[in-house]
Structure formats: structure tokens, C-alpha cells
GROMACS .gro file of C-alpha atoms in nm:
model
  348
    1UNK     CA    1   0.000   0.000   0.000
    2UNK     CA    2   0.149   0.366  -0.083
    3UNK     CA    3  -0.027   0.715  -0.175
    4UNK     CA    4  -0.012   0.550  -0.504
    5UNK     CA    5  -0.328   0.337  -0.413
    6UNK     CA    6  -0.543   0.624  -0.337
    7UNK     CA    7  -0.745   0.849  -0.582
    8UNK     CA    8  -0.529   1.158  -0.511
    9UNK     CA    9  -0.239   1.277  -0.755
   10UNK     CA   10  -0.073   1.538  -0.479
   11UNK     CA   11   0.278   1.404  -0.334
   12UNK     CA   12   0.370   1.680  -0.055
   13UNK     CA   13   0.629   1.701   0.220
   14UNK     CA   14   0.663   1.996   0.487
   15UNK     CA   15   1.011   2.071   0.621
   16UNK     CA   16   1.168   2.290   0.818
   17UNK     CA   17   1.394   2.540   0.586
   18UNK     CA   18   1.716   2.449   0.611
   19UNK     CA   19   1.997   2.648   0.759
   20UNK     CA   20   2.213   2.840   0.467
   21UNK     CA   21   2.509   2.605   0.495
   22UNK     CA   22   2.287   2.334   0.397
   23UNK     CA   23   2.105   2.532   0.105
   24UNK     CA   24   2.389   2.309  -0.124
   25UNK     CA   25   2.277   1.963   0.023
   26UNK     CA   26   1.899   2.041   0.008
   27UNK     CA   27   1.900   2.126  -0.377
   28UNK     CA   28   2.100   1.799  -0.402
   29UNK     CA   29   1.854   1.606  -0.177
   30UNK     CA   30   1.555   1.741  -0.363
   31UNK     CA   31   1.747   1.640  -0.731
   32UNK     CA   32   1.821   1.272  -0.593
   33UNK     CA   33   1.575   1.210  -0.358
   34UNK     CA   34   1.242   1.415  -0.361
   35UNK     CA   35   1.196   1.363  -0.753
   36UNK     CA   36   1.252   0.968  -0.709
   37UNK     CA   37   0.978   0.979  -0.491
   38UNK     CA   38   0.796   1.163  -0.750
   39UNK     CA   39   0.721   1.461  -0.469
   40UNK     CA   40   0.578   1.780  -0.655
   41UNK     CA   41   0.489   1.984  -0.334
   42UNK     CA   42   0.746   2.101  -0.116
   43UNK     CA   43   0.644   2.320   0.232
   44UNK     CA   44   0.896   2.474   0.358
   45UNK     CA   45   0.878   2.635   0.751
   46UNK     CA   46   1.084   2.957   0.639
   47UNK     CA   47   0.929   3.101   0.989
   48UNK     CA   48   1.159   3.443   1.019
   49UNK     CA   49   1.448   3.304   0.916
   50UNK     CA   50   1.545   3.541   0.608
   51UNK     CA   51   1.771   3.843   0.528
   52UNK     CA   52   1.456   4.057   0.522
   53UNK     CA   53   1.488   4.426   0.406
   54UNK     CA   54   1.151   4.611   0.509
   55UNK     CA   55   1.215   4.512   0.834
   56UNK     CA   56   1.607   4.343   0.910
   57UNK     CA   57   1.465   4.367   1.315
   58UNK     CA   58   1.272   4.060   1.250
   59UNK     CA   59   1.532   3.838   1.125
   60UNK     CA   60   1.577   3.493   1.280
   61UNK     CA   61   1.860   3.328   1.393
   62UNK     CA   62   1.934   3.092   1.105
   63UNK     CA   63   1.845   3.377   0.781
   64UNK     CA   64   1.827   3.245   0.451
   65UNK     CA   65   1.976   3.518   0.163
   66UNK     CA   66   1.795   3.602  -0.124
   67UNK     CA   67   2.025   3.387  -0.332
   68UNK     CA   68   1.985   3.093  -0.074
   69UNK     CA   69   1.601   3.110  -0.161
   70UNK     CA   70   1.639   3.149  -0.539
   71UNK     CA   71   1.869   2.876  -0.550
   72UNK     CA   72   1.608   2.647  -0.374
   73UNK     CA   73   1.326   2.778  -0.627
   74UNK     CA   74   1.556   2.687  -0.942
   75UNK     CA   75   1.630   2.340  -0.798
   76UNK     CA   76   1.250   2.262  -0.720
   77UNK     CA   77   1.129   2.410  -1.071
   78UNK     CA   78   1.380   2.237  -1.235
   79UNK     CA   79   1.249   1.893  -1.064
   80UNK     CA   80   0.875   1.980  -1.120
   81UNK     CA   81   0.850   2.081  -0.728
   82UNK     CA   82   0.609   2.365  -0.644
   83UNK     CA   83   0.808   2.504  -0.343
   84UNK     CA   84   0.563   2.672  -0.094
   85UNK     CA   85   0.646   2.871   0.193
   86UNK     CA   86   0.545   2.850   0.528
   87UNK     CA   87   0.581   3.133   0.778
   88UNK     CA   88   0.386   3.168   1.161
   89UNK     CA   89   0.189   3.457   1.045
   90UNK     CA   90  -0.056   3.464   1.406
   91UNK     CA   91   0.063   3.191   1.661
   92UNK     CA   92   0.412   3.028   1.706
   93UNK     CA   93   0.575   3.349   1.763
   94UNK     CA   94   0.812   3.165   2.027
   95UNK     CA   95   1.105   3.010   1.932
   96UNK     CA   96   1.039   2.617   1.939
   97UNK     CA   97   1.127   2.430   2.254
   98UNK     CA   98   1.184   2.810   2.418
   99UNK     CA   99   0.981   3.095   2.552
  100UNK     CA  100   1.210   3.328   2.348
  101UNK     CA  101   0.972   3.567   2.111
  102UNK     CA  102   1.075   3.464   1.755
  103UNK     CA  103   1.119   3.740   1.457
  104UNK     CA  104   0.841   3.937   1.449
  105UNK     CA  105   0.779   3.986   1.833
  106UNK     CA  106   1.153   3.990   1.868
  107UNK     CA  107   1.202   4.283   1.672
  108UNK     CA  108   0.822   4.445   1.775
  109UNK     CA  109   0.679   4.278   2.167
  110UNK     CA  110   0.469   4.552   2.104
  111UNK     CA  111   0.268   4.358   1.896
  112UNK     CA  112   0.212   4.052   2.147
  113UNK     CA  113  -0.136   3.929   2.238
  114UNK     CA  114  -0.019   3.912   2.595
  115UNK     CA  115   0.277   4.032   2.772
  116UNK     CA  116   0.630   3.890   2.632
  117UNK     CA  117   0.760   3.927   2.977
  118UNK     CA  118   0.503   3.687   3.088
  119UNK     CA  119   0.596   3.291   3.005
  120UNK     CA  120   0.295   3.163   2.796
  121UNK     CA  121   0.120   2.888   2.794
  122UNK     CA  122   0.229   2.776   2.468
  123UNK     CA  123   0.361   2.991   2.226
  124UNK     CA  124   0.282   3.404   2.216
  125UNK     CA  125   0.046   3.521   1.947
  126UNK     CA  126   0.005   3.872   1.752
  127UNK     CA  127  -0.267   4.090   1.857
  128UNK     CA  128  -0.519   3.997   1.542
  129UNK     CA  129  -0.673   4.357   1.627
  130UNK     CA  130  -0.297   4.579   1.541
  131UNK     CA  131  -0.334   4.751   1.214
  132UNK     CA  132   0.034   4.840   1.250
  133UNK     CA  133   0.111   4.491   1.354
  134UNK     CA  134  -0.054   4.369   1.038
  135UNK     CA  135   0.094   4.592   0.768
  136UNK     CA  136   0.413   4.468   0.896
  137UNK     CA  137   0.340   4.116   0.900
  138UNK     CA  138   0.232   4.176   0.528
  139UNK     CA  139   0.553   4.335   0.438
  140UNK     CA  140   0.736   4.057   0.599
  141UNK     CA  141   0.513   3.776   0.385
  142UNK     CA  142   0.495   3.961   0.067
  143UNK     CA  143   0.916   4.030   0.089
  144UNK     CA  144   0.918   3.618   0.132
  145UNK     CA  145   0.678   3.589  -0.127
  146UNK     CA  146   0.871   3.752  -0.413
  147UNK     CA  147   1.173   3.596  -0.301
  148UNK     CA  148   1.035   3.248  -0.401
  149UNK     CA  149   0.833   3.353  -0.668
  150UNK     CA  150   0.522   3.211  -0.486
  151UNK     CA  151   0.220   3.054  -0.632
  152UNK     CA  152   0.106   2.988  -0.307
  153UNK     CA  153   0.181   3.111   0.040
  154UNK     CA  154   0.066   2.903   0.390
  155UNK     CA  155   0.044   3.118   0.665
  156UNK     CA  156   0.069   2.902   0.929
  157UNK     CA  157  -0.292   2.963   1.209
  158UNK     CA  158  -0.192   2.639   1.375
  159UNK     CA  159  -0.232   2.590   1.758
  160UNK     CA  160  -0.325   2.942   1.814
  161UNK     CA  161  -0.409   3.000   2.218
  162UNK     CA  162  -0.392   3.390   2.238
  163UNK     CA  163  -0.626   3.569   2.077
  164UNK     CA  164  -0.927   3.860   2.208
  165UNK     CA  165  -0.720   3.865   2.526
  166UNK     CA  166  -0.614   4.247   2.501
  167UNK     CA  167  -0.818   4.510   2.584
  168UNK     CA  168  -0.754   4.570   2.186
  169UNK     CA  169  -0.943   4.288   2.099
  170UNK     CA  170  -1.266   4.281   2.365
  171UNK     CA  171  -1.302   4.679   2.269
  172UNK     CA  172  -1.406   4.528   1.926
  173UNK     CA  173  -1.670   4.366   2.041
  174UNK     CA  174  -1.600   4.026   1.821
  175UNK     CA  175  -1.581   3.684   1.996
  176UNK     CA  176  -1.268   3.497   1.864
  177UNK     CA  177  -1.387   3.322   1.545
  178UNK     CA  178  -1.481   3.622   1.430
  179UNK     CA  179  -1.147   3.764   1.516
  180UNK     CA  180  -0.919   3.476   1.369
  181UNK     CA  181  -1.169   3.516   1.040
  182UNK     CA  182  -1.113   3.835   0.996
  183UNK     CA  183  -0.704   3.795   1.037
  184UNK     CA  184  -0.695   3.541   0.818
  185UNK     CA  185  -0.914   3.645   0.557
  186UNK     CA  186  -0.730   3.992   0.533
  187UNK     CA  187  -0.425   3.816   0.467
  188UNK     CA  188  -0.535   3.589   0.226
  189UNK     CA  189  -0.660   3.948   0.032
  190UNK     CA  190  -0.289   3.994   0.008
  191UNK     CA  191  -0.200   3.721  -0.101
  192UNK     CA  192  -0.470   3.693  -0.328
  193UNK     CA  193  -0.344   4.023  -0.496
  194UNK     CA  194   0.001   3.887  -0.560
  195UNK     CA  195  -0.164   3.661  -0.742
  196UNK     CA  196  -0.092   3.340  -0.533
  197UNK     CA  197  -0.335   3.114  -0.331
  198UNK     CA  198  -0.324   3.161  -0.010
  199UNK     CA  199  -0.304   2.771   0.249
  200UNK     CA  200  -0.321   2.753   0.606
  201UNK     CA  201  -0.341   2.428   0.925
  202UNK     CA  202  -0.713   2.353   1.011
  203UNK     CA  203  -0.669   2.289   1.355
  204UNK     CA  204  -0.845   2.593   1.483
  205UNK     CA  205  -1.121   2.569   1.248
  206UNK     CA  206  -1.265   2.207   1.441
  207UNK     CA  207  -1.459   2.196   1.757
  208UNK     CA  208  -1.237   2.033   2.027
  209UNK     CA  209  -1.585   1.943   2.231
  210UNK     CA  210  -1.740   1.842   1.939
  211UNK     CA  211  -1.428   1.617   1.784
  212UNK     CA  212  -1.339   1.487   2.087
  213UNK     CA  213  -0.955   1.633   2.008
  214UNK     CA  214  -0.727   1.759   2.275
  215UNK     CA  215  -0.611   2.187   2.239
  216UNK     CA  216  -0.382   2.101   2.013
  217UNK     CA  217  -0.574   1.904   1.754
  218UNK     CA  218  -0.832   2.147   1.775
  219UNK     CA  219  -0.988   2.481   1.895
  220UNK     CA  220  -1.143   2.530   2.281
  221UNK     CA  221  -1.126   2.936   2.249
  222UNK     CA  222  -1.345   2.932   2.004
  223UNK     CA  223  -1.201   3.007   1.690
  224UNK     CA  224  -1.360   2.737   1.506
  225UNK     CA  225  -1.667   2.939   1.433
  226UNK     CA  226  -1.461   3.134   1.177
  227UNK     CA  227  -1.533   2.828   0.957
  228UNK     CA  228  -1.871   2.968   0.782
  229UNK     CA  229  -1.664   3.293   0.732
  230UNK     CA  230  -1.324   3.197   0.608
  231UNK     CA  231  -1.222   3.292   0.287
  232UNK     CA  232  -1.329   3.012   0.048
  233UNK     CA  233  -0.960   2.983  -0.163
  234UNK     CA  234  -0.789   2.916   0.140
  235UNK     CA  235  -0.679   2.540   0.073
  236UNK     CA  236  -0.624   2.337   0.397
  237UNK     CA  237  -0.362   2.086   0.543
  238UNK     CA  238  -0.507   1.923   0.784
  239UNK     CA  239  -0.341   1.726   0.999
  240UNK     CA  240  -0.387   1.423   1.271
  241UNK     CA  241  -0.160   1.243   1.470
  242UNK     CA  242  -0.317   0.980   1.648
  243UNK     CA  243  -0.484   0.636   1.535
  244UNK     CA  244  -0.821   0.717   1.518
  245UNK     CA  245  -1.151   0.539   1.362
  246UNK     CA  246  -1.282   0.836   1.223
  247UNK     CA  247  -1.131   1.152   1.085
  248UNK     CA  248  -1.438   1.380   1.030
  249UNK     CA  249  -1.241   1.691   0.964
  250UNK     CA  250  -1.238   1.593   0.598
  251UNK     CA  251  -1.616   1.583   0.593
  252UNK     CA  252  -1.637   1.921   0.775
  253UNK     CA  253  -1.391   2.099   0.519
  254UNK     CA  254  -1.527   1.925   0.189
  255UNK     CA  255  -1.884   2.046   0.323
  256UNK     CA  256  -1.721   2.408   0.385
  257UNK     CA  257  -1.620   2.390   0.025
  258UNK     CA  258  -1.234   2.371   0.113
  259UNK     CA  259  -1.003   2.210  -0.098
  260UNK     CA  260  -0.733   2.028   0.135
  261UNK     CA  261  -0.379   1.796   0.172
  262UNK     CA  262  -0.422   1.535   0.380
  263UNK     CA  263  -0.141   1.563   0.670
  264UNK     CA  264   0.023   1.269   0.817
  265UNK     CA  265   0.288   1.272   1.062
  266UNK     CA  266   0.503   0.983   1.233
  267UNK     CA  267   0.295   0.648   1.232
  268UNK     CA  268   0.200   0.511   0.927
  269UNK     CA  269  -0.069   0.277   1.111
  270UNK     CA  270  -0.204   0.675   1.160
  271UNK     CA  271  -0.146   0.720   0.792
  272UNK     CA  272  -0.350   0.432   0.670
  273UNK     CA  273  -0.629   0.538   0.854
  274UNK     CA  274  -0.671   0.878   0.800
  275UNK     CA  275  -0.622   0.784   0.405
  276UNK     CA  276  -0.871   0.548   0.394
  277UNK     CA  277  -1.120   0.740   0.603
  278UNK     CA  278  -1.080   1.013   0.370
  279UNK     CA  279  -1.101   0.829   0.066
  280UNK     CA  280  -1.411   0.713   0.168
  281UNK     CA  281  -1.566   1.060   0.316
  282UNK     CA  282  -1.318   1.369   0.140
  283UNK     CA  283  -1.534   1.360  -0.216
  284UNK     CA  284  -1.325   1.569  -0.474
  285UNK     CA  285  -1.159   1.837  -0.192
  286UNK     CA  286  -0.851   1.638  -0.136
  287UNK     CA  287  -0.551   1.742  -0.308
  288UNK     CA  288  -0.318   1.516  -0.230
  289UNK     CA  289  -0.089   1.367   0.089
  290UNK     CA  290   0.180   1.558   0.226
  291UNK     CA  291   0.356   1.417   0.529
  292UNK     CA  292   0.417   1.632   0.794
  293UNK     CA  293   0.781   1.612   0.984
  294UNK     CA  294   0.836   1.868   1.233
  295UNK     CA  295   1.221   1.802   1.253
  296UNK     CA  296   1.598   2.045   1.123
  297UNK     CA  297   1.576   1.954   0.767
  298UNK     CA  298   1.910   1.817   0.775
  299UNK     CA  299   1.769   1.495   0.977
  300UNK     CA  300   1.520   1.446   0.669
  301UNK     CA  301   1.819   1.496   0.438
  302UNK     CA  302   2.088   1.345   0.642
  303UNK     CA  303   1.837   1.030   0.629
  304UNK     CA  304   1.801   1.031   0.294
  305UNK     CA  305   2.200   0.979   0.242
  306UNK     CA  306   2.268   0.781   0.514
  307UNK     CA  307   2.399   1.032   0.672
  308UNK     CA  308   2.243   1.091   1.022
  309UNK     CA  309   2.360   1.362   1.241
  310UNK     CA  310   2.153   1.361   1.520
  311UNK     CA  311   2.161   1.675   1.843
  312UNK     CA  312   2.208   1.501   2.156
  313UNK     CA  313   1.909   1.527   2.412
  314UNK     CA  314   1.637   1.607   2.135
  315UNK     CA  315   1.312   1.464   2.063
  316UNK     CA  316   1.370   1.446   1.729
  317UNK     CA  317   1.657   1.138   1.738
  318UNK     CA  318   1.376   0.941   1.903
  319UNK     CA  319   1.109   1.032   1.620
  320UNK     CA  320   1.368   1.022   1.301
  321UNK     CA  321   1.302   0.609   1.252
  322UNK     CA  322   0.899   0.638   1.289
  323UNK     CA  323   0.891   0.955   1.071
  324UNK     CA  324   1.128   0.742   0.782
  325UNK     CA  325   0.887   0.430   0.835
  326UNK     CA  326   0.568   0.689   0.774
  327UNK     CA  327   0.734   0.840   0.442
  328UNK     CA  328   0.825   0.518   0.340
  329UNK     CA  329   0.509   0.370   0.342
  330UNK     CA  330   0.374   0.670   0.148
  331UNK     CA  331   0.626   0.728  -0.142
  332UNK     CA  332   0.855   0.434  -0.068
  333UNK     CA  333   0.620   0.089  -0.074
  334UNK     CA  334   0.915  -0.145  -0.177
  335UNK     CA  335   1.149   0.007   0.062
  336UNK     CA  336   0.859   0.027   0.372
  337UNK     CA  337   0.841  -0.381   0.264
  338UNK     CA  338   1.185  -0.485   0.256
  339UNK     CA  339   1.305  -0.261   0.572
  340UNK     CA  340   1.023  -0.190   0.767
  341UNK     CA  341   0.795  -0.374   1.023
  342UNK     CA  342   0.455  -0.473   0.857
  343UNK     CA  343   0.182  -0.221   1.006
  344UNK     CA  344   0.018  -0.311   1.325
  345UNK     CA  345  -0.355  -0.432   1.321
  346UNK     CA  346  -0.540  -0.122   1.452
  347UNK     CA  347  -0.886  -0.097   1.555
  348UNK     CA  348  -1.153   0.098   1.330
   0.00000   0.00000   0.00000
């Protein structure tokens, strides 16, 4: 069994960027590797990490160059890979595994939801109510946006647990799904006028009480009601981790009118599941399967060329072998047979 089995055509993957010493052994990992696997979309987590000019405050640590990204582009259009990227355009504003504000609210804590001096929860959010907060943002995606010629641009909206919290946002008067909405659908007007389709998570669109899913999977602040009122082009990758009977996010999306990539993870027992629920309940929304891998893209590429180099004391060392097993029984069958355990009987 592989993607190749289901009635989709889309191949994805999501990675992190890489860092720009590695810009050399991605473009050759995409030319040996990715095309073998006949992947044609690419997602790459740029989060603030480039050489940005409108605003050089909000550079990350690791910043990609121009060149870096144009180079990447080539290589990927050369292969027949539509390269997307990916930047944490509302939540995530911390940088991962720290409570350090990341880019944007590193360069501007003005533009926090809450305090930055006050350890959240999860990750900080920007206030969805700051006008100034939002033209920069959109100077910040549009500057990534021309770098990699985009067709399409995700903005992230995943796992969101700030928002109407300021006295910003309750003087408006709008409960949360209104607010998320009306963030979202503003950017996707800018990125609609470059031209390019705009793609976002779906976590925060589902009902946690009504799914069953934990704050993660799903909203319990109430942003899901910005469903009815999202802009219709936004196309979704929705994603689920765990080994569940039913996925009904698909269902909720396809009857939204959403087109969507079906998001895997680590498991591929989680893989089969959610691919055959969908096949049976998506309709004509889905666009395709794109594994999701949440790990420096030089594990995925050092992988690839048997070349591991792991950071002690990370999660990630622990993950690398399930998250190889997952990919390989997507785009991989004859490897995921010859190297891999069969899949474990799972209860539907």
C-alpha cells in the first residue's frame, strides 16, 4: 500500500527550511531524492528566518539570503517541485522548545497578544486587532513571497491560544472566530493580490468538544466558528496524529467547500487510517498527501544519504526512525516492505 493506491495525484512534504550552509545539500537532496519519490509539493517552515529588508529587526537566527532562496526555487522548478512557503503569520511566535519571542515579536513585543515578559502557555500570538502589527506582517510575507516567486503562500494559524485577550481585541466587540476570520481572511486578500493562493493548518477551524480532540488538535477558544466565514480559496492541510476510527475533519472541510492535503505525521498505522477514512468521506476536496515532519531539515536529508547527524538530548533522534517508516510507506512501498515492520492491526 502507498499514496499511489489512493485516488489523489498530490505528493507533498513539509520541512523545516534548512539552515544556509545546507542550502547546497537540500537542492541535491531534492534532485536525488524528492523527484525519485515523484514529490511535486514542497512546504517549507521559512518562519523568520530570512535576510529581510523592510524590516532586518525581524530576522531569525538561522536567515536564509535572497540567493539561498532562489537557489532552492531553481532546484524545485527544475524537478517539477512547487516550493511553498510556510511562515507563523498569528501563533508560534516563540522560538520552538523556548519561551524566546521569535522574529516578528523579537524585533516588535509591542505587537504581542499578551505580555512577552510573561511565560505563555504555549507559544505568544500577535494581537489579530494591530493595524500596524498587520501591515508589517504583510511586508514581511509579501518580501518572502517575491523571493520564491510564490504561487502559493501558507500562513501558518496552527495551535493558536492567544487571541481577544487584550483590551484591543474585547473593545471590538467580536468573539474569537470572528477575530481569527477576519485575520486570516485579510491576509489571504494579500495574497490573493500577488496573485498566489493563499493555504493555512485547520486545527483551529474544528470543535475540540465536538471532535473529541485535545487543544492542540483542535480549537477550545473558540475560533472554530470562523469556519462559515473563512475565505473560500484558502486550501487546507489538515493534519492528525493519532490512530483514530474516524477523521471527520475531511467531511467538515469538503462540506465548507475547502479544498485540502491530507497531513500525516510519524505512524503510518495513523497514515493508513486517516487515508482510507478520507477516501471514503473527502469527495473531490482532497488534493493530495503531504507528510508532515516537524524536525531540522538536515535529519530528513541526512536520512536520505545515510547520513544521520543527530543533536544530543532532542526529541527528534527518538522520532527520526517512525517519521522514515511513515514516508516510506507513502512514497517508498518497496522500501517500507523490505526494511520496515509490517503495520500493526489497529482498531476501526
Amino acid at each position: 500500500m502507498s499514496v499511489a493506491k489512493y485516488p489523489w495525484n498530490g505528493r507533498g512534504l513539509c520541512l523545516f527550511a534548512p539552515l544556509p550552509d545546507e542550502v547546497d545539500i537540500f537542492c541535491r537532496y531534492v534532485e536525488e531524492e524528492l523527484t525519485a519519490d515523484k514529490i511535486d509539493t514542497l512546504v517549507l517552515i521559512i518562519r523568520y528566518n530570512y535576510e529581510f529588508q523592510s524590516h532586518p529587526e525581524c530576522r531569525g537566527e538561522h536567515p536564509l539570503s535572497r540567493a539561498d532562496v532562489e537557489k532552492m526555487v531553481a532546484t524545485c522548478r527544475r524537478c517539477g517541485i512547487e516550493l511553498i512557503p510556510d511562515m507563523n503569520l498569528l501563533g508560534h511566535q516563540t522560538v520552538q522548545d523556548t519561551h524566546r519571542p521569535d522574529g516578528l515579536l523579537k524585533g516588535h513585543p509591542e505587537f504581542s497578544e499578551t505580555p512577552v515578559d510573561q511565560e505563555p502557555e504555549y507559544c505568544y500570538s500577535i494581537c489579530s486587532t494591530n493595524d500596524q502589527a498587520f501591515e508589517v506582517v504583510c511586508d514581511l510575507m509579501e518580501e518572502v513571497m517575491d523571493a520564491f516567486d510564490a504561487h502559493y503562500m501558507h500562513v501558518g494559524m496552527d495551535e493558536v491560544f492567544y487571541i481577544g485577550d487584550c483590551d484591543r481585541c474585547k473593545a471590538t466587540g467580536k468573539d474569537n472566530g470572528e477575530l481569527f476570520a477576519d485575520w486570516c481572511n485579510r491576509l489571504a486578500a494579500r495574497i490573493k493580490a500577488k496573485g498566489a493562493i493563499p493555504m493555512m493548518w485547520g486545527d483551529r477551524l474544528l470543535n475540540s468538544s465536538d471532535f473529541g480532540y485535545g487543544p492542540w488538535d483542535a480549537s477550545q477558544n473558540g475560533t472554530w466558528t470562523a469556519l462559515p466565514l473563512l475565505d473560500k480559496d484558502y486550501i487546507i492541510t489538515d493534519w492528525h496524529y493519532h490512530n483514530w476510527p474516524h477523521f471527520r475533519s475531511v467531511e467538515v472541510f469538503a462540506e465548507a467547500g475547502l479544498k485540502m492535503w491530507l497531513c500525516p505525521f510519524a505512524s503510518a498505522e495513523n497514515a493508513k487510517l486517516f487515508l482510507d477514512y478520507a477516501a471514503e468521506h473527502g469527495g473531490d476536496n482532497i488534493l493530495g498527501v503531504m507528510e508532515t515532519t516537524w524536525v531540522p531539515a538536515r535529519y530528513m536529508m541526512g536520512c536520505a544519504a545515510g547520513r544521520e547527524r543527530y543533536d544530543d538530548g532532542t526529541w527528534y533522534k527518538d522520532s527520526m526512525p517512525s517519521i522514515r517508516r511513515c514516508y516510506a510507506w507513502l512514497f517508498r512501498p518497496e522500501e517500507f516492505e523490505q526494511n520496515w515492520a509490517p503495520l500493526k492491526k489497529t482498531e476501526e
